[in-house]
Each structure stands twice: as structure tokens, then as C-alpha cells.
């Protein structure tokens, strides 16, 4: 369990150390891939939803900058 905790802390530190733009792009990419994966499991098609979600999340995270430690 300690190994898993250490891996999580290292990953968390690395992600928190990203610049504002890099963090927003990472969140947007992960969101788009996640929505795309769920879309594959559900009936229906279209790729607009994952792209729209990825762009939206990237913009929101860039504007509000949740890593700001002030």
C-alpha cells in the first residue's frame, strides 16, 4: 500500500508542477479520451461530444487555474 501511495504522490507532484497551459491541456485531453471511451460503450455515434468536452475542460481549467496557490 505504501508503494501505491508513493506513486500517487509522485504523480500528484509532477502534475501540480505543470504550467497553467500544460495542466489545462492535460485535463482537456484526459476528459476527451474518457468521454470517447464511454461513447464507445454506449449506442450511438459521433465524435463531437468528446472534442467539445475536451476543449471546454481545457478552457475552464486554464481560466480558473485550480493549481494557483495564492
PDB file of N, CA, C and O in Angstrom:
ATOM      1  N   UNK A   1       0.817  -1.198   0.000  1.00  0.00           N
ATOM      2  CA  UNK A   1       0.000   0.000   0.000  1.00  0.00           C
ATOM      3  C   UNK A   1       0.860   1.260   0.000  1.00  0.00           C
ATOM      4  O   UNK A   1       0.491   2.266  -0.582  1.00  0.00           O
ATOM      5  N   UNK A   2       2.005   1.171   0.665  1.00  0.00           N
ATOM      6  CA  UNK A   2       2.901   2.331   0.695  1.00  0.00           C
ATOM      7  C   UNK A   2       3.438   2.646  -0.694  1.00  0.00           C
ATOM      8  O   UNK A   2       3.633   3.811  -1.036  1.00  0.00           O
ATOM      9  N   UNK A   3       3.670   1.615  -1.493  1.00  0.00           N
ATOM     10  CA  UNK A   3       4.175   1.827  -2.850  1.00  0.00           C
ATOM     11  C   UNK A   3       3.153   2.572  -3.682  1.00  0.00           C
ATOM     12  O   UNK A   3       3.489   3.507  -4.414  1.00  0.00           O
ATOM     13  N   UNK A   4       1.909   2.177  -3.582  1.00  0.00           N
ATOM     14  CA  UNK A   4       0.836   2.850  -4.316  1.00  0.00           C
ATOM     15  C   UNK A   4       0.708   4.304  -3.873  1.00  0.00           C
ATOM     16  O   UNK A   4       0.541   5.205  -4.705  1.00  0.00           O
ATOM     17  N   UNK A   5       0.814   4.546  -2.589  1.00  0.00           N
ATOM     18  CA  UNK A   5       0.750   5.903  -2.053  1.00  0.00           C
ATOM     19  C   UNK A   5       1.918   6.754  -2.560  1.00  0.00           C
ATOM     20  O   UNK A   5       1.742   7.919  -2.914  1.00  0.00           O
ATOM     21  N   UNK A   6       3.106   6.161  -2.610  1.00  0.00           N
ATOM     22  CA  UNK A   6       4.277   6.886  -3.114  1.00  0.00           C
ATOM     23  C   UNK A   6       4.130   7.221  -4.592  1.00  0.00           C
ATOM     24  O   UNK A   6       4.474   8.326  -5.020  1.00  0.00           O
ATOM     25  N   UNK A   7       3.607   6.283  -5.376  1.00  0.00           N
ATOM     26  CA  UNK A   7       3.388   6.536  -6.804  1.00  0.00           C
ATOM     27  C   UNK A   7       2.376   7.658  -6.984  1.00  0.00           C
ATOM     28  O   UNK A   7       2.560   8.548  -7.823  1.00  0.00           O
ATOM     29  N   UNK A   8       1.308   7.631  -6.183  1.00  0.00           N
ATOM     30  CA  UNK A   8       0.299   8.693  -6.275  1.00  0.00           C
ATOM     31  C   UNK A   8       0.911  10.052  -5.939  1.00  0.00           C
ATOM     32  O   UNK A   8       0.657  11.034  -6.624  1.00  0.00           O
ATOM     33  N   UNK A   9       1.707  10.113  -4.893  1.00  0.00           N
ATOM     34  CA  UNK A   9       2.329  11.389  -4.504  1.00  0.00           C
ATOM     35  C   UNK A   9       3.274  11.910  -5.580  1.00  0.00           C
ATOM     36  O   UNK A   9       3.313  13.105  -5.853  1.00  0.00           O
ATOM     37  N   UNK A  10       4.051  11.008  -6.172  1.00  0.00           N
ATOM     38  CA  UNK A  10       4.963  11.429  -7.236  1.00  0.00           C
ATOM     39  C   UNK A  10       4.187  11.961  -8.436  1.00  0.00           C
ATOM     40  O   UNK A  10       4.548  12.998  -9.004  1.00  0.00           O
ATOM     41  N   UNK A  11       3.135  11.254  -8.815  1.00  0.00           N
ATOM     42  CA  UNK A  11       2.309  11.700  -9.935  1.00  0.00           C
ATOM     43  C   UNK A  11       1.637  13.028  -9.613  1.00  0.00           C
ATOM     44  O   UNK A  11       1.602  13.934 -10.450  1.00  0.00           O
ATOM     45  N   UNK A  12       1.128  13.165  -8.400  1.00  0.00           N
ATOM     46  CA  UNK A  12       0.473  14.400  -7.983  1.00  0.00           C
ATOM     47  C   UNK A  12       1.451  15.571  -8.000  1.00  0.00           C
ATOM     48  O   UNK A  12       1.122  16.654  -8.489  1.00  0.00           O
ATOM     49  N   UNK A  13       2.641  15.351  -7.495  1.00  0.00           N
ATOM     50  CA  UNK A  13       3.661  16.412  -7.505  1.00  0.00           C
ATOM     51  C   UNK A  13       4.037  16.811  -8.925  1.00  0.00           C
ATOM     52  O   UNK A  13       4.189  17.990  -9.231  1.00  0.00           O
ATOM     53  N   UNK A  14       4.161  15.824  -9.804  1.00  0.00           N
ATOM     54  CA  UNK A  14       4.528  16.115 -11.185  1.00  0.00           C
ATOM     55  C   UNK A  14       3.434  16.904 -11.898  1.00  0.00           C
ATOM     56  O   UNK A  14       3.700  17.876 -12.602  1.00  0.00           O
ATOM     57  N   UNK A  15       2.183  16.514 -11.681  1.00  0.00           N
ATOM     58  CA  UNK A  15       1.065  17.208 -12.329  1.00  0.00           C
ATOM     59  C   UNK A  15       0.909  18.615 -11.762  1.00  0.00           C
ATOM     60  O   UNK A  15       0.664  19.563 -12.502  1.00  0.00           O
ATOM     61  N   UNK A  16       1.061  18.775 -10.460  1.00  0.00           N
ATOM     62  CA  UNK A  16       0.941  20.101  -9.864  1.00  0.00           C
ATOM     63  C   UNK A  16       2.080  21.029 -10.293  1.00  0.00           C
ATOM     64  O   UNK A  16       1.951  22.238 -10.247  1.00  0.00           O
ATOM     65  N   UNK A  17       3.186  20.453 -10.713  1.00  0.00           N
ATOM     66  CA  UNK A  17       4.309  21.246 -11.161  1.00  0.00           C
ATOM     67  C   UNK A  17       4.189  21.726 -12.605  1.00  0.00           C
ATOM     68  O   UNK A  17       5.018  22.494 -13.070  1.00  0.00           O
ATOM     69  N   UNK A  18       3.172  21.267 -13.316  1.00  0.00           N
ATOM     70  CA  UNK A  18       2.990  21.692 -14.702  1.00  0.00           C
ATOM     71  C   UNK A  18       2.594  23.156 -14.779  1.00  0.00           C
ATOM     72  O   UNK A  18       2.002  23.701 -13.848  1.00  0.00           O
ATOM     73  N   UNK A  19       2.907  23.762 -15.906  1.00  0.00           N
ATOM     74  CA  UNK A  19       2.481  25.143 -16.120  1.00  0.00           C
ATOM     75  C   UNK A  19       0.964  25.192 -16.307  1.00  0.00           C
ATOM     76  O   UNK A  19       0.312  24.164 -16.485  1.00  0.00           O
ATOM     77  N   UNK A  20       0.434  26.371 -16.284  1.00  0.00           N
ATOM     78  CA  UNK A  20      -1.017  26.565 -16.414  1.00  0.00           C
ATOM     79  C   UNK A  20      -1.548  26.002 -17.732  1.00  0.00           C
ATOM     80  O   UNK A  20      -2.563  25.311 -17.765  1.00  0.00           O
ATOM     81  N   UNK A  21      -0.839  26.259 -18.824  1.00  0.00           N
ATOM     82  CA  UNK A  21      -1.267  25.778 -20.140  1.00  0.00           C
ATOM     83  C   UNK A  21      -1.133  24.259 -20.216  1.00  0.00           C
ATOM     84  O   UNK A  21      -2.052  23.568 -20.685  1.00  0.00           O
ATOM     85  N   UNK A  22      -0.033  23.719 -19.751  1.00  0.00           N
ATOM     86  CA  UNK A  22       0.178  22.272 -19.795  1.00  0.00           C
ATOM     87  C   UNK A  22      -0.864  21.539 -18.964  1.00  0.00           C
ATOM     88  O   UNK A  22      -1.382  20.494 -19.381  1.00  0.00           O
ATOM     89  N   UNK A  23      -1.184  22.063 -17.805  1.00  0.00           N
ATOM     90  CA  UNK A  23      -2.181  21.442 -16.945  1.00  0.00           C
ATOM     91  C   UNK A  23      -3.555  21.460 -17.605  1.00  0.00           C
ATOM     92  O   UNK A  23      -4.258  20.456 -17.614  1.00  0.00           O
ATOM     93  N   UNK A  24      -3.920  22.586 -18.193  1.00  0.00           N
ATOM     94  CA  UNK A  24      -5.216  22.697 -18.865  1.00  0.00           C
ATOM     95  C   UNK A  24      -5.288  21.741 -20.050  1.00  0.00           C
ATOM     96  O   UNK A  24      -6.324  21.080 -20.263  1.00  0.00           O
ATOM     97  N   UNK A  25      -4.216  21.639 -20.829  1.00  0.00           N
ATOM     98  CA  UNK A  25      -4.208  20.721 -21.965  1.00  0.00           C
ATOM     99  C   UNK A  25      -4.281  19.263 -21.515  1.00  0.00           C
ATOM    100  O   UNK A  25      -4.958  18.446 -22.144  1.00  0.00           O
ATOM    101  N   UNK A  26      -3.605  18.932 -20.429  1.00  0.00           N
ATOM    102  CA  UNK A  26      -3.667  17.571 -19.896  1.00  0.00           C
ATOM    103  C   UNK A  26      -5.080  17.223 -19.455  1.00  0.00           C
ATOM    104  O   UNK A  26      -5.596  16.143 -19.778  1.00  0.00           O
ATOM    105  N   UNK A  27      -5.717  18.115 -18.732  1.00  0.00           N
ATOM    106  CA  UNK A  27      -7.084  17.876 -18.280  1.00  0.00           C
ATOM    107  C   UNK A  27      -8.036  17.752 -19.470  1.00  0.00           C
ATOM    108  O   UNK A  27      -8.896  16.870 -19.504  1.00  0.00           O
ATOM    109  N   UNK A  28      -7.874  18.614 -20.456  1.00  0.00           N
ATOM    110  CA  UNK A  28      -8.707  18.533 -21.652  1.00  0.00           C
ATOM    111  C   UNK A  28      -8.523  17.228 -22.385  1.00  0.00           C
ATOM    112  O   UNK A  28      -9.491  16.593 -22.821  1.00  0.00           O
ATOM    113  N   UNK A  29      -7.281  16.775 -22.525  1.00  0.00           N
ATOM    114  CA  UNK A  29      -7.001  15.518 -23.218  1.00  0.00           C
ATOM    115  C   UNK A  29      -7.584  14.323 -22.464  1.00  0.00           C
ATOM    116  O   UNK A  29      -8.222  13.451 -23.060  1.00  0.00           O
ATOM    117  N   UNK A  30      -7.371  14.277 -21.156  1.00  0.00           N
ATOM    118  CA  UNK A  30      -7.898  13.173 -20.351  1.00  0.00           C
ATOM    119  C   UNK A  30      -9.426  13.167 -20.392  1.00  0.00           C
ATOM    120  O   UNK A  30     -10.047  12.101 -20.490  1.00  0.00           O
ATOM    121  N   UNK A  31     -10.040  14.335 -20.348  1.00  0.00           N
ATOM    122  CA  UNK A  31     -11.500  14.420 -20.427  1.00  0.00           C
ATOM    123  C   UNK A  31     -12.010  13.908 -21.772  1.00  0.00           C
ATOM    124  O   UNK A  31     -12.972  13.145 -21.820  1.00  0.00           O
ATOM    125  N   UNK A  32     -11.365  14.319 -22.844  1.00  0.00           N
ATOM    126  CA  UNK A  32     -11.794  13.901 -24.181  1.00  0.00           C
ATOM    127  C   UNK A  32     -11.648  12.391 -24.352  1.00  0.00           C
ATOM    128  O   UNK A  32     -12.556  11.724 -24.873  1.00  0.00           O
ATOM    129  N   UNK A  33     -10.542  11.836 -23.908  1.00  0.00           N
ATOM    130  CA  UNK A  33     -10.330  10.393 -24.029  1.00  0.00           C
ATOM    131  C   UNK A  33     -11.337   9.629 -23.178  1.00  0.00           C
ATOM    132  O   UNK A  33     -11.882   8.604 -23.607  1.00  0.00           O
ATOM    133  N   UNK A  34     -11.633  10.127 -21.989  1.00  0.00           N
ATOM    134  CA  UNK A  34     -12.599   9.463 -21.114  1.00  0.00           C
ATOM    135  C   UNK A  34     -13.998   9.471 -21.718  1.00  0.00           C
ATOM    136  O   UNK A  34     -14.687   8.447 -21.720  1.00  0.00           O
ATOM    137  N   UNK A  35     -14.412  10.614 -22.230  1.00  0.00           N
ATOM    138  CA  UNK A  35     -15.739  10.702 -22.843  1.00  0.00           C
ATOM    139  C   UNK A  35     -15.795   9.833 -24.094  1.00  0.00           C
ATOM    140  O   UNK A  35     -16.793   9.162 -24.347  1.00  0.00           O
ATOM    141  N   UNK A  36     -14.722   9.791 -24.865  1.00  0.00           N
ATOM    142  CA  UNK A  36     -14.679   8.950 -26.052  1.00  0.00           C
ATOM    143  C   UNK A  36     -14.802   7.477 -25.674  1.00  0.00           C
ATOM    144  O   UNK A  36     -15.520   6.720 -26.325  1.00  0.00           O
ATOM    145  N   UNK A  37     -14.122   7.048 -24.610  1.00  0.00           N
ATOM    146  CA  UNK A  37     -14.197   5.661 -24.163  1.00  0.00           C
ATOM    147  C   UNK A  37     -15.608   5.299 -23.724  1.00  0.00           C
ATOM    148  O   UNK A  37     -16.107   4.211 -24.037  1.00  0.00           O
ATOM    149  N   UNK A  38     -16.268   6.196 -23.021  1.00  0.00           N
ATOM    150  CA  UNK A  38     -17.647   5.934 -22.597  1.00  0.00           C
ATOM    151  C   UNK A  38     -18.573   5.907 -23.805  1.00  0.00           C
ATOM    152  O   UNK A  38     -19.480   5.078 -23.878  1.00  0.00           O
ATOM    153  N   UNK A  39     -18.322   6.782 -24.782  1.00  0.00           N
ATOM    154  CA  UNK A  39     -19.143   6.812 -26.005  1.00  0.00           C
ATOM    155  C   UNK A  39     -19.052   5.502 -26.766  1.00  0.00           C
ATOM    156  O   UNK A  39     -20.000   5.092 -27.426  1.00  0.00           O
ATOM    157  N   UNK A  40     -17.891   4.846 -26.700  1.00  0.00           N
ATOM    158  CA  UNK A  40     -17.740   3.569 -27.385  1.00  0.00           C
ATOM    159  C   UNK A  40     -18.623   2.493 -26.769  1.00  0.00           C
ATOM    160  O   UNK A  40     -19.052   1.571 -27.457  1.00  0.00           O
ATOM    161  N   UNK A  41     -18.863   2.608 -25.482  1.00  0.00           N
ATOM    162  CA  UNK A  41     -19.671   1.612 -24.784  1.00  0.00           C
ATOM    163  C   UNK A  41     -21.166   1.828 -24.956  1.00  0.00           C
ATOM    164  O   UNK A  41     -21.949   0.901 -24.770  1.00  0.00           O
ATOM    165  N   UNK A  42     -21.568   3.036 -25.292  1.00  0.00           N
ATOM    166  CA  UNK A  42     -22.982   3.358 -25.422  1.00  0.00           C
ATOM    167  C   UNK A  42     -23.405   3.344 -26.882  1.00  0.00           C
ATOM    168  O   UNK A  42     -22.588   3.606 -27.773  1.00  0.00           O
ATOM    169  N   UNK A  43     -24.685   3.056 -27.139  1.00  0.00           N
ATOM    170  CA  UNK A  43     -25.147   3.095 -28.528  1.00  0.00           C
ATOM    171  C   UNK A  43     -25.170   4.528 -29.057  1.00  0.00           C
ATOM    172  O   UNK A  43     -25.315   5.485 -28.304  1.00  0.00           O
ATOM    173  N   UNK A  44     -25.037   4.649 -30.351  1.00  0.00           N
ATOM    174  CA  UNK A  44     -24.996   5.976 -30.956  1.00  0.00           C
ATOM    175  C   UNK A  44     -23.575   6.280 -31.388  1.00  0.00           C
ATOM    176  O   UNK A  44     -22.643   5.535 -31.121  1.00  0.00           O
ATOM    177  N   UNK A  45     -23.414   7.369 -32.052  1.00  0.00           N
ATOM    178  CA  UNK A  45     -22.080   7.690 -32.551  1.00  0.00           C
ATOM    179  C   UNK A  45     -21.817   9.167 -32.468  1.00  0.00           C
ATOM    180  O   UNK A  45     -22.546   9.933 -31.841  1.00  0.00           O
ATOM    181  N   UNK A  46     -20.779   9.558 -33.124  1.00  0.00           N
ATOM    182  CA  UNK A  46     -20.418  10.960 -33.150  1.00  0.00           C
ATOM    183  C   UNK A  46     -19.192  11.218 -32.321  1.00  0.00           C
ATOM    184  O   UNK A  46     -18.986  10.619 -31.271  1.00  0.00           O
ATOM    185  N   UNK A  47     -18.353  12.095 -32.814  1.00  0.00           N
ATOM    186  CA  UNK A  47     -17.138  12.429 -32.081  1.00  0.00           C
ATOM    187  C   UNK A  47     -17.153  13.882 -31.603  1.00  0.00           C
ATOM    188  O   UNK A  47     -16.181  14.348 -31.035  1.00  0.00           O
ATOM    189  N   UNK A  48     -18.251  14.570 -31.823  1.00  0.00           N
ATOM    190  CA  UNK A  48     -18.311  15.963 -31.391  1.00  0.00           C
ATOM    191  C   UNK A  48     -18.313  16.078 -29.874  1.00  0.00           C
ATOM    192  O   UNK A  48     -17.692  16.982 -29.309  1.00  0.00           O
ATOM    193  N   UNK A  49     -19.003  15.183 -29.191  1.00  0.00           N
ATOM    194  CA  UNK A  49     -19.096  15.231 -27.730  1.00  0.00           C
ATOM    195  C   UNK A  49     -17.754  15.184 -27.035  1.00  0.00           C
ATOM    196  O   UNK A  49     -17.452  16.039 -26.194  1.00  0.00           O
ATOM    197  N   UNK A  50     -16.900  14.200 -27.352  1.00  0.00           N
ATOM    198  CA  UNK A  50     -15.585  14.156 -26.702  1.00  0.00           C
ATOM    199  C   UNK A  50     -14.716  15.370 -27.023  1.00  0.00           C
ATOM    200  O   UNK A  50     -14.035  15.894 -26.137  1.00  0.00           O
ATOM    201  N   UNK A  51     -14.768  15.831 -28.260  1.00  0.00           N
ATOM    202  CA  UNK A  51     -13.966  17.003 -28.633  1.00  0.00           C
ATOM    203  C   UNK A  51     -14.465  18.241 -27.890  1.00  0.00           C
ATOM    204  O   UNK A  51     -13.676  19.012 -27.338  1.00  0.00           O
ATOM    205  N   UNK A  52     -15.778  18.410 -27.851  1.00  0.00           N
ATOM    206  CA  UNK A  52     -16.354  19.563 -27.152  1.00  0.00           C
ATOM    207  C   UNK A  52     -16.024  19.519 -25.664  1.00  0.00           C
ATOM    208  O   UNK A  52     -15.679  20.547 -25.063  1.00  0.00           O
ATOM    209  N   UNK A  53     -16.094  18.337 -25.062  1.00  0.00           N
ATOM    210  CA  UNK A  53     -15.779  18.209 -23.638  1.00  0.00           C
ATOM    211  C   UNK A  53     -14.309  18.510 -23.378  1.00  0.00           C
ATOM    212  O   UNK A  53     -13.960  19.202 -22.422  1.00  0.00           O
ATOM    213  N   UNK A  54     -13.433  18.006 -24.228  1.00  0.00           N
ATOM    214  CA  UNK A  54     -12.006  18.261 -24.055  1.00  0.00           C
ATOM    215  C   UNK A  54     -11.660  19.734 -24.165  1.00  0.00           C
ATOM    216  O   UNK A  54     -10.921  20.273 -23.337  1.00  0.00           O
ATOM    217  N   UNK A  55     -12.213  20.394 -25.168  1.00  0.00           N
ATOM    218  CA  UNK A  55     -11.943  21.830 -25.348  1.00  0.00           C
ATOM    219  C   UNK A  55     -12.525  22.621 -24.182  1.00  0.00           C
ATOM    220  O   UNK A  55     -11.877  23.522 -23.635  1.00  0.00           O
ATOM    221  N   UNK A  56     -13.739  22.290 -23.793  1.00  0.00           N
ATOM    222  CA  UNK A  56     -14.393  23.000 -22.690  1.00  0.00           C
ATOM    223  C   UNK A  56     -13.606  22.857 -21.390  1.00  0.00           C
ATOM    224  O   UNK A  56     -13.372  23.843 -20.681  1.00  0.00           O
ATOM    225  N   UNK A  57     -13.197  21.640 -21.076  1.00  0.00           N
ATOM    226  CA  UNK A  57     -12.443  21.428 -19.838  1.00  0.00           C
ATOM    227  C   UNK A  57     -11.102  22.144 -19.876  1.00  0.00           C
ATOM    228  O   UNK A  57     -10.670  22.709 -18.869  1.00  0.00           O
ATOM    229  N   UNK A  58     -10.436  22.147 -21.029  1.00  0.00           N
ATOM    230  CA  UNK A  58      -9.160  22.843 -21.137  1.00  0.00           C
ATOM    231  C   UNK A  58      -9.342  24.338 -20.909  1.00  0.00           C
ATOM    232  O   UNK A  58      -8.560  24.964 -20.177  1.00  0.00           O
ATOM    233  N   UNK A  59     -10.372  24.918 -21.502  1.00  0.00           N
ATOM    234  CA  UNK A  59     -10.625  26.348 -21.335  1.00  0.00           C
ATOM    235  C   UNK A  59     -10.971  26.674 -19.881  1.00  0.00           C
ATOM    236  O   UNK A  59     -10.446  27.627 -19.306  1.00  0.00           O
ATOM    237  N   UNK A  60     -11.843  25.875 -19.283  1.00  0.00           N
ATOM    238  CA  UNK A  60     -12.254  26.122 -17.893  1.00  0.00           C
ATOM    239  C   UNK A  60     -11.054  26.017 -16.953  1.00  0.00           C
ATOM    240  O   UNK A  60     -10.856  26.865 -16.083  1.00  0.00           O
ATOM    241  N   UNK A  61     -10.236  24.988 -17.124  1.00  0.00           N
ATOM    242  CA  UNK A  61      -9.082  24.835 -16.243  1.00  0.00           C
ATOM    243  C   UNK A  61      -8.032  25.907 -16.484  1.00  0.00           C
ATOM    244  O   UNK A  61      -7.321  26.299 -15.574  1.00  0.00           O
ATOM    245  N   UNK A  62      -7.924  26.387 -17.717  1.00  0.00           N
ATOM    246  CA  UNK A  62      -6.979  27.473 -17.979  1.00  0.00           C
ATOM    247  C   UNK A  62      -7.462  28.775 -17.340  1.00  0.00           C
ATOM    248  O   UNK A  62      -6.691  29.494 -16.712  1.00  0.00           O
ATOM    249  N   UNK A  63      -8.751  29.066 -17.482  1.00  0.00           N
ATOM    250  CA  UNK A  63      -9.295  30.327 -16.974  1.00  0.00           C
ATOM    251  C   UNK A  63      -9.277  30.367 -15.449  1.00  0.00           C
ATOM    252  O   UNK A  63      -8.870  31.347 -14.842  1.00  0.00           O
ATOM    253  N   UNK A  64      -9.720  29.276 -14.811  1.00  0.00           N
ATOM    254  CA  UNK A  64      -9.843  29.293 -13.356  1.00  0.00           C
ATOM    255  C   UNK A  64      -8.583  28.846 -12.625  1.00  0.00           C
ATOM    256  O   UNK A  64      -8.478  29.041 -11.421  1.00  0.00           O
ATOM    257  N   UNK A  65      -7.632  28.225 -13.309  1.00  0.00           N
ATOM    258  CA  UNK A  65      -6.326  27.872 -12.768  1.00  0.00           C
ATOM    259  C   UNK A  65      -6.409  27.273 -11.358  1.00  0.00           C
ATOM    260  O   UNK A  65      -6.014  27.908 -10.370  1.00  0.00           O
ATOM    261  N   UNK A  66      -6.863  26.017 -11.229  1.00  0.00           N
ATOM    262  CA  UNK A  66      -7.027  25.428  -9.900  1.00  0.00           C
ATOM    263  C   UNK A  66      -5.712  25.167  -9.167  1.00  0.00           C
ATOM    264  O   UNK A  66      -5.715  24.954  -7.963  1.00  0.00           O
ATOM    265  N   UNK A  67      -4.597  25.192  -9.865  1.00  0.00           N
ATOM    266  CA  UNK A  67      -3.302  24.977  -9.206  1.00  0.00           C
ATOM    267  C   UNK A  67      -2.719  26.236  -8.607  1.00  0.00           C
ATOM    268  O   UNK A  67      -1.639  26.207  -8.038  1.00  0.00           O
ATOM    269  N   UNK A  68      -3.421  27.354  -8.724  1.00  0.00           N
ATOM    270  CA  UNK A  68      -2.946  28.616  -8.171  1.00  0.00           C
ATOM    271  C   UNK A  68      -2.943  28.504  -6.651  1.00  0.00           C
ATOM    272  O   UNK A  68      -3.957  28.249  -6.035  1.00  0.00           O
ATOM    273  N   UNK A  69      -1.803  28.722  -6.049  1.00  0.00           N
ATOM    274  CA  UNK A  69      -1.669  28.541  -4.591  1.00  0.00           C
ATOM    275  C   UNK A  69      -1.649  29.856  -3.844  1.00  0.00           C
ATOM    276  O   UNK A  69      -0.951  30.020  -2.847  1.00  0.00           O
ATOM    277  N   UNK A  70      -2.436  30.812  -4.276  1.00  0.00           N
ATOM    278  CA  UNK A  70      -2.467  32.086  -3.568  1.00  0.00           C
ATOM    279  C   UNK A  70      -3.594  32.149  -2.597  1.00  0.00           C
ATOM    280  O   UNK A  70      -4.518  31.429  -2.601  1.00  0.00           O
TER     281      UNK A  70
END
